[in-house]
Short mmCIF file of C-alpha atoms in Angstrom, two decimals:
data_model
loop_
_atom_site.label_atom_id
_atom_site.label_comp_id
_atom_site.label_asym_id
_atom_site.label_seq_id
_atom_site.Cartn_x
_atom_site.Cartn_y
_atom_site.Cartn_z
CA GLY S 1 33.75 -71.95 -25.31
CA GLU S 2 36.30 -73.71 -27.39
CA SER S 3 39.61 -74.92 -26.17
CA VAL S 4 41.70 -71.82 -25.83
CA GLY S 5 44.53 -71.12 -28.24
CA LEU S 6 47.80 -69.30 -27.93
CA HIS S 7 46.75 -66.06 -29.59
CA LEU S 8 44.06 -63.64 -28.57
CA PRO S 9 41.90 -62.46 -31.47
CA THR S 10 41.71 -58.70 -31.67
CA LEU S 11 39.10 -56.26 -32.90
CA SER S 12 39.79 -52.59 -33.38
CA VAL S 13 36.90 -50.17 -33.97
CA GLN S 14 36.29 -46.46 -34.05
CA GLU S 15 34.33 -44.81 -31.29
CA GLY S 16 30.66 -44.74 -32.20
CA ASP S 17 30.83 -47.78 -34.47
CA ASN S 18 29.03 -51.00 -33.71
CA SER S 19 31.18 -53.96 -32.64
CA ILE S 20 30.53 -57.63 -33.20
CA ILE S 21 32.48 -60.21 -31.25
CA ASN S 22 32.11 -63.85 -32.18
CA CYS S 23 32.51 -67.07 -30.26
CA ALA S 24 32.19 -70.73 -31.16
CA TYR S 25 31.41 -73.39 -28.59
CA SER S 26 31.91 -77.11 -28.93
CA ASN S 27 29.51 -78.77 -26.50
CA SER S 28 26.19 -79.48 -28.16
CA ALA S 29 24.70 -80.07 -24.70
CA SER S 30 25.44 -76.50 -23.59
CA ASP S 31 22.25 -74.74 -22.59
CA TYR S 32 23.38 -71.52 -20.98
CA PHE S 33 25.73 -68.91 -22.36
CA ILE S 34 27.30 -65.81 -20.88
CA TRP S 35 29.42 -62.93 -22.11
CA TYR S 36 31.99 -61.42 -19.79
CA LYS S 37 34.13 -58.30 -20.05
CA GLN S 38 37.54 -58.22 -18.44
CA GLU S 39 39.44 -54.98 -18.04
CA SER S 40 43.13 -54.92 -17.28
CA GLY S 41 43.84 -55.83 -13.68
CA LYS S 42 40.28 -56.86 -12.92
CA GLY S 43 38.24 -60.01 -12.82
CA PRO S 44 35.65 -60.77 -15.52
CA GLN S 45 32.42 -58.80 -15.29
CA PHE S 46 29.04 -60.20 -16.38
CA ILE S 47 27.57 -58.47 -19.43
CA ILE S 48 24.64 -60.53 -20.63
CA ASP S 49 23.45 -64.12 -20.72
CA ILE S 50 21.15 -66.22 -22.86
CA ARG S 51 19.55 -69.62 -22.47
CA SER S 52 19.39 -72.17 -25.23
CA ASN S 53 15.64 -71.75 -25.71
CA MET S 54 16.28 -68.25 -27.04
CA ASP S 55 18.18 -67.02 -30.09
CA LYS S 56 18.43 -63.35 -29.21
CA ARG S 57 18.54 -61.26 -26.09
CA GLN S 58 19.06 -57.54 -25.72
CA GLY S 59 20.50 -55.49 -22.93
CA GLN S 60 21.63 -51.93 -22.68
CA ARG S 61 23.68 -51.29 -25.85
CA VAL S 62 24.41 -55.02 -26.11
CA THR S 63 22.73 -57.86 -27.96
CA VAL S 64 23.62 -61.52 -27.81
CA LEU S 65 22.74 -63.83 -30.69
CA LEU S 66 22.77 -67.60 -30.38
CA ASN S 67 22.86 -70.01 -33.31
CA LYS S 68 22.64 -73.51 -31.91
CA THR S 69 22.77 -75.11 -35.34
CA VAL S 70 26.35 -74.04 -35.89
CA LYS S 71 27.19 -73.63 -32.20
CA HIS S 72 27.95 -69.94 -32.54
CA LEU S 73 27.45 -67.02 -30.22
CA SER S 74 27.94 -63.33 -30.92
CA LEU S 75 27.97 -60.16 -28.88
CA GLN S 76 26.97 -56.93 -30.55
CA ILE S 77 27.87 -53.64 -28.89
CA ALA S 78 26.13 -50.57 -30.23
CA ALA S 79 27.83 -47.18 -30.39
CA THR S 80 31.08 -48.53 -28.98
CA GLN S 81 32.80 -46.26 -26.48
CA PRO S 82 36.44 -46.08 -25.30
CA GLY S 83 35.28 -47.54 -21.97
CA ASP S 84 34.28 -50.69 -23.82
CA SER S 85 37.93 -51.48 -24.52
CA ALA S 86 38.62 -54.79 -22.79
CA VAL S 87 38.90 -58.52 -23.37
CA TYR S 88 35.54 -60.18 -23.98
CA PHE S 89 34.93 -63.83 -23.15
CA CYS S 90 32.06 -66.10 -23.92
CA ALA S 91 31.33 -68.97 -21.54
CA ASP S 92 28.94 -71.88 -21.66
CA LYS S 93 27.48 -74.42 -19.30
CA ALA S 94 25.71 -77.72 -19.85
CA GLY S 95 22.81 -79.00 -17.76
CA SER S 96 23.35 -79.36 -14.05
CA ASN S 97 27.10 -79.09 -14.50
CA TYR S 98 28.28 -76.16 -12.38
CA LYS S 99 31.37 -75.63 -14.49
CA LEU S 100 31.68 -72.74 -16.94
CA THR S 101 33.81 -73.34 -20.01
CA PHE S 102 35.37 -70.14 -21.31
CA GLY S 103 36.33 -69.24 -24.84
CA LYS S 104 39.71 -67.79 -25.71
CA GLY S 105 38.63 -64.18 -25.49
CA THR S 106 38.74 -61.26 -27.92
CA LEU S 107 40.61 -58.04 -27.26
CA LEU S 108 38.45 -55.08 -28.25
CA THR S 109 40.21 -51.76 -28.76
CA VAL S 110 38.11 -48.66 -29.30
CA ASN S 111 39.90 -45.77 -30.97
CA PRO S 112 38.69 -42.28 -30.09
CA LYS T 1 27.20 -54.38 -0.80
CA ALA T 2 30.85 -55.42 -0.87
CA GLY T 3 32.04 -57.45 -3.84
CA VAL T 4 34.09 -60.60 -3.91
CA THR T 5 37.42 -60.13 -2.18
CA GLN T 6 40.53 -62.19 -2.69
CA THR T 7 43.69 -62.22 -0.63
CA PRO T 8 46.49 -61.81 -1.17
CA ARG T 9 46.42 -59.86 -4.43
CA TYR T 10 49.98 -60.75 -5.33
CA LEU T 11 52.18 -63.62 -4.27
CA ILE T 12 55.66 -64.82 -5.19
CA LYS T 13 56.69 -68.36 -4.33
CA THR T 14 59.44 -70.76 -5.35
CA ARG T 15 59.12 -74.18 -6.89
CA GLY T 16 58.21 -76.88 -4.42
CA GLN T 17 56.50 -74.58 -1.97
CA GLN T 18 52.81 -74.59 -1.27
CA VAL T 19 50.36 -71.71 -1.29
CA THR T 20 46.92 -70.96 0.09
CA LEU T 21 44.64 -68.38 -1.50
CA SER T 22 41.53 -66.99 0.11
CA CYS T 23 38.20 -65.83 -1.27
CA SER T 24 35.36 -64.08 0.53
CA PRO T 25 32.13 -64.21 -1.48
CA ILE T 26 29.44 -61.60 -1.61
CA SER T 27 27.29 -61.73 1.50
CA GLY T 28 24.51 -64.28 1.06
CA HIS T 29 26.23 -66.12 -1.78
CA ARG T 30 26.74 -69.78 -1.08
CA SER T 31 28.48 -70.91 -4.25
CA VAL T 32 32.17 -70.23 -4.85
CA SER T 33 34.05 -71.23 -7.98
CA TRP T 34 37.76 -71.01 -8.68
CA TYR T 35 39.42 -70.45 -12.06
CA GLN T 36 42.99 -70.30 -13.29
CA GLN T 37 43.79 -67.73 -15.96
CA THR T 38 46.97 -67.87 -18.04
CA PRO T 39 47.87 -66.24 -21.37
CA GLY T 40 48.28 -69.61 -23.03
CA GLN T 41 45.31 -71.55 -21.68
CA GLY T 42 42.87 -68.74 -20.89
CA LEU T 43 40.33 -69.21 -18.12
CA GLN T 44 40.07 -72.75 -16.84
CA PHE T 45 37.68 -74.05 -14.21
CA LEU T 46 39.27 -75.50 -11.09
CA PHE T 47 36.36 -76.38 -8.78
CA GLU T 48 33.09 -75.19 -7.33
CA TYR T 49 31.85 -75.33 -3.75
CA PHE T 50 28.38 -74.97 -2.31
CA SER T 51 27.54 -75.28 1.36
CA GLU T 52 31.00 -76.63 2.13
CA THR T 53 30.72 -79.38 -0.51
CA GLN T 54 32.67 -79.62 -3.74
CA ARG T 55 30.10 -80.08 -6.48
CA ASN T 56 32.33 -80.08 -9.53
CA LYS T 57 36.00 -80.28 -10.35
CA GLY T 58 38.00 -79.36 -13.43
CA ASN T 59 40.89 -81.22 -15.00
CA PHE T 60 43.68 -80.20 -12.68
CA PRO T 61 46.10 -82.46 -10.79
CA GLY T 62 45.53 -83.38 -7.17
CA ARG T 63 48.05 -80.72 -6.11
CA PHE T 64 45.17 -78.28 -6.48
CA SER T 65 42.63 -78.52 -3.71
CA GLY T 66 40.08 -76.34 -2.04
CA ARG T 67 37.59 -76.07 0.73
CA GLN T 68 34.70 -73.94 1.84
CA PHE T 69 33.83 -72.88 5.35
CA SER T 70 30.44 -72.55 6.97
CA ASN T 71 30.45 -68.79 6.33
CA SER T 72 30.94 -69.55 2.59
CA ARG T 73 34.49 -68.24 2.54
CA SER T 74 36.70 -70.46 0.46
CA GLU T 75 40.36 -71.29 0.21
CA MET T 76 42.32 -73.03 -2.47
CA ASN T 77 45.66 -74.67 -1.93
CA VAL T 78 48.36 -75.60 -4.39
CA SER T 79 51.09 -77.91 -3.13
CA THR T 80 54.51 -78.60 -4.63
CA LEU T 81 54.37 -75.53 -6.83
CA GLU T 82 55.61 -75.71 -10.41
CA LEU T 83 56.66 -72.89 -12.72
CA GLY T 84 53.56 -73.55 -14.80
CA ASP T 85 51.33 -72.73 -11.86
CA SER T 86 52.13 -69.05 -12.34
CA ALA T 87 48.78 -67.53 -13.17
CA LEU T 88 45.95 -65.27 -12.08
CA TYR T 89 43.64 -67.23 -9.80
CA LEU T 90 40.09 -65.96 -9.89
CA CYS T 91 37.29 -66.66 -7.51
CA ALA T 92 33.63 -66.14 -8.39
CA SER T 93 30.60 -66.26 -6.15
CA SER T 94 26.91 -66.68 -6.86
CA LEU T 95 23.77 -67.30 -4.87
CA ARG T 96 23.45 -70.96 -5.71
CA GLY T 97 25.73 -71.59 -8.71
CA SER T 98 24.37 -73.10 -11.89
CA LEU T 99 22.33 -70.42 -13.68
CA ASP T 100 22.90 -67.67 -11.16
CA GLU T 101 25.09 -64.74 -12.19
CA GLN T 102 28.67 -65.21 -11.08
CA PHE T 103 30.54 -62.25 -9.66
CA PHE T 104 34.29 -62.40 -9.97
CA GLY T 105 36.89 -61.07 -7.60
CA PRO T 106 40.01 -59.21 -8.78
CA GLY T 107 42.13 -62.33 -8.55
CA THR T 108 45.40 -63.33 -6.93
CA ARG T 109 48.45 -63.06 -9.16
CA LEU T 110 50.74 -65.98 -8.29
CA THR T 111 54.29 -66.03 -9.60
CA VAL T 112 56.36 -69.17 -9.13
CA LEU T 113 60.12 -68.72 -9.47
#
C-alpha cells in the first residue's frame, strides 16, 4: 500500500448495491496482495488475496482485481450488506520479504 | 481452535516508562508479526519472528524490541515511552509467514500520558 495519509477515504453505499474500494501500491516488486476488513474494536480480518501472476480472483461476494501496469488494486463487494460496514485495507508484500505494507484504508458505510 | 490472543487489551502508561505486550499465536503457527496502528500513520510493520528468530524489521527506533519463545508466543517491549507511542498494537500469526494467511489478534490499546 501507499504511505498512509492523515484522512481516511470514505465510501457510503445503499444496502444491496455493489461496492468498489480502490487501492494504489507503490512497490513495483510487490508480488502478493491482500485485502483486510477491520471492524471497530477488532483486528484486521483476511478477506481475499491475489498473487501477481493473476489479474482477477473471486471469493464469496468479493472480487479482487489487480492491474500491475498502473499498480492498482480494487475490491468489489457484491450486494453489500450492513455487516460489511468496516474499514478495508489493502496490503502488499514483495518477494521473500516477510513484511506487509498496508494502505491507508477506506471506511465503508452501508446504509440500510 | 482458539484465535490469536493479546494481553493486556488496554494499558495506560506515562512517558519514560517501559511496557511489555504479549501475543499468543494460533496453535501450530510459528510466525508472529507485530504492527502499530495509529489514526495518522495507519498500520505499520514493526517486526516478524519465526522459530525464535527475527526475520524482518520495520522502520522503528531501537526502543521497540521483541522476542519469540520456543512455544511461538511472542512479546514486544517499548522502552522510554513517548506520547507518540500511543497506538493499537496488533499481533498476527501465520503458519510460516510469507504467503501464508495472517490472523490478527484484537490488539492492545496503549495510551501514554
